[in-house]
Short mmCIF file of C-alpha atoms in Angstrom, two decimals:
data_model
loop_
_atom_site.label_atom_id
_atom_site.label_comp_id
_atom_site.label_asym_id
_atom_site.label_seq_id
_atom_site.Cartn_x
_atom_site.Cartn_y
_atom_site.Cartn_z
CA UNK A 1 -7.63 -17.16 -4.28
CA UNK A 2 -7.82 -13.67 -2.72
CA UNK A 3 -7.65 -10.76 -5.17
CA UNK A 4 -7.81 -7.00 -4.81
CA UNK A 5 -8.49 -4.12 -7.18
CA UNK A 6 -8.24 -0.41 -6.22
CA UNK A 7 -11.89 -0.02 -7.23
CA UNK A 8 -12.77 -2.20 -4.22
CA UNK A 9 -11.49 0.47 -1.81
CA UNK A 10 -13.78 3.38 -2.57
CA UNK A 11 -12.57 6.77 -1.40
CA UNK A 12 -8.87 5.95 -1.67
CA UNK A 13 -6.63 7.20 -4.47
CA UNK A 14 -3.99 4.81 -5.82
CA UNK A 15 -1.15 5.57 -8.22
CA UNK A 16 0.54 2.20 -8.73
CA UNK A 17 0.01 -0.88 -6.56
CA UNK A 18 3.49 -2.01 -5.73
CA UNK A 19 3.55 -4.83 -3.20
CA UNK A 20 1.32 -6.79 -0.93
CA UNK A 21 2.27 -8.64 2.19
CA UNK A 22 0.61 -10.62 4.90
CA UNK A 23 0.36 -9.27 8.40
CA UNK A 24 -1.00 -10.48 11.74
CA UNK A 25 -4.67 -11.47 11.93
CA UNK A 26 -4.61 -12.70 8.28
CA UNK A 27 -4.95 -9.17 6.93
CA UNK A 28 -3.12 -7.87 3.86
CA UNK A 29 -1.17 -4.64 3.47
CA UNK A 30 -1.00 -3.14 0.00
CA UNK A 31 1.75 -0.65 -0.83
CA UNK A 32 1.09 2.12 -3.32
CA UNK A 33 4.11 3.55 -5.11
CA UNK A 34 3.97 7.16 -6.31
CA UNK A 35 6.65 8.51 -8.64
CA UNK A 36 8.12 11.50 -6.82
CA UNK A 37 10.08 12.55 -9.90
CA UNK A 38 7.08 13.16 -12.15
CA UNK A 39 4.55 14.48 -9.63
CA UNK A 40 4.44 17.55 -7.43
CA UNK A 41 3.93 17.49 -3.67
CA UNK A 42 0.46 18.93 -4.20
CA UNK A 43 -0.46 16.12 -6.63
CA UNK A 44 0.56 13.45 -4.12
CA UNK A 45 -1.62 14.73 -1.26
CA UNK A 46 -4.64 12.46 -0.94
CA UNK A 47 -2.88 9.50 -2.55
CA UNK A 48 -2.38 6.72 -0.05
CA UNK A 49 0.99 5.12 0.60
CA UNK A 50 -0.31 1.92 2.16
CA UNK A 51 -3.59 0.28 3.07
CA UNK A 52 -4.40 -2.66 5.37
CA UNK A 53 -7.36 -4.82 4.37
CA UNK A 54 -9.19 -7.63 6.11
CA UNK A 55 -9.90 -10.85 4.17
CA UNK A 56 -13.36 -9.34 3.51
CA UNK A 57 -11.57 -6.27 2.02
CA UNK A 58 -12.64 -3.89 4.77
CA UNK A 59 -10.08 -1.11 5.31
CA UNK A 60 -8.35 -1.34 8.70
CA UNK A 61 -6.11 1.71 8.21
CA UNK A 62 -4.67 3.84 5.43
CA UNK A 63 -1.38 5.73 5.43
CA UNK A 64 -1.39 9.16 3.77
CA UNK A 65 1.54 11.25 5.02
CA UNK A 66 2.88 13.56 2.30
CA UNK A 67 3.36 16.82 4.18
CA UNK A 68 5.84 17.92 6.86
CA UNK A 69 6.61 17.21 9.57
CA UNK A 70 5.92 13.56 8.73
CA UNK A 71 6.46 13.44 4.97
CA UNK A 72 7.18 9.74 4.45
CA UNK A 73 7.43 9.54 0.66
CA UNK A 74 6.38 6.50 -1.37
CA UNK A 75 5.74 3.30 0.58
CA UNK A 76 7.72 0.96 -1.61
CA UNK A 77 7.80 -1.70 1.08
CA UNK A 78 6.75 -2.15 4.69
CA UNK A 79 8.24 -4.59 7.17
CA UNK A 80 6.34 -5.54 10.31
CA UNK A 81 9.00 -5.83 12.97
CA UNK A 82 6.97 -8.10 15.24
CA UNK A 83 6.17 -10.60 12.48
CA UNK A 84 8.61 -13.08 10.94
CA UNK A 85 8.78 -12.70 7.19
CA UNK A 86 9.81 -14.91 4.33
CA UNK A 87 10.85 -13.73 0.86
CA UNK A 88 8.34 -16.09 -0.74
CA UNK A 89 5.49 -14.20 0.97
CA UNK A 90 6.37 -10.91 -0.74
CA UNK A 91 4.60 -10.25 -4.02
CA UNK A 92 5.23 -7.51 -6.57
CA UNK A 93 3.02 -6.64 -9.51
CA UNK A 94 -0.59 -7.68 -9.87
CA UNK A 95 -2.18 -8.65 -6.59
CA UNK A 96 -3.91 -12.01 -6.91
#
């Protein structure tokens, strides 16, 4: 069973892992939810919104866009438009 802990992605700041989903090439995207109501914009900078990992847990890309003109806010969920999805493949809570 594949598992992931934020400590396995050194150099990336997480607030609250929110969801993981499969994507093409058998990679996994992890969403990181940040509470906008109890943090300031300055506190959120440097905290990632999403991270794609290979099965070996190598980082493919990380999304960190908290400042204008592309302030995206928390990445509660991501849908890959070129990939069919199924509700049973969406997981919230602990990533195991």
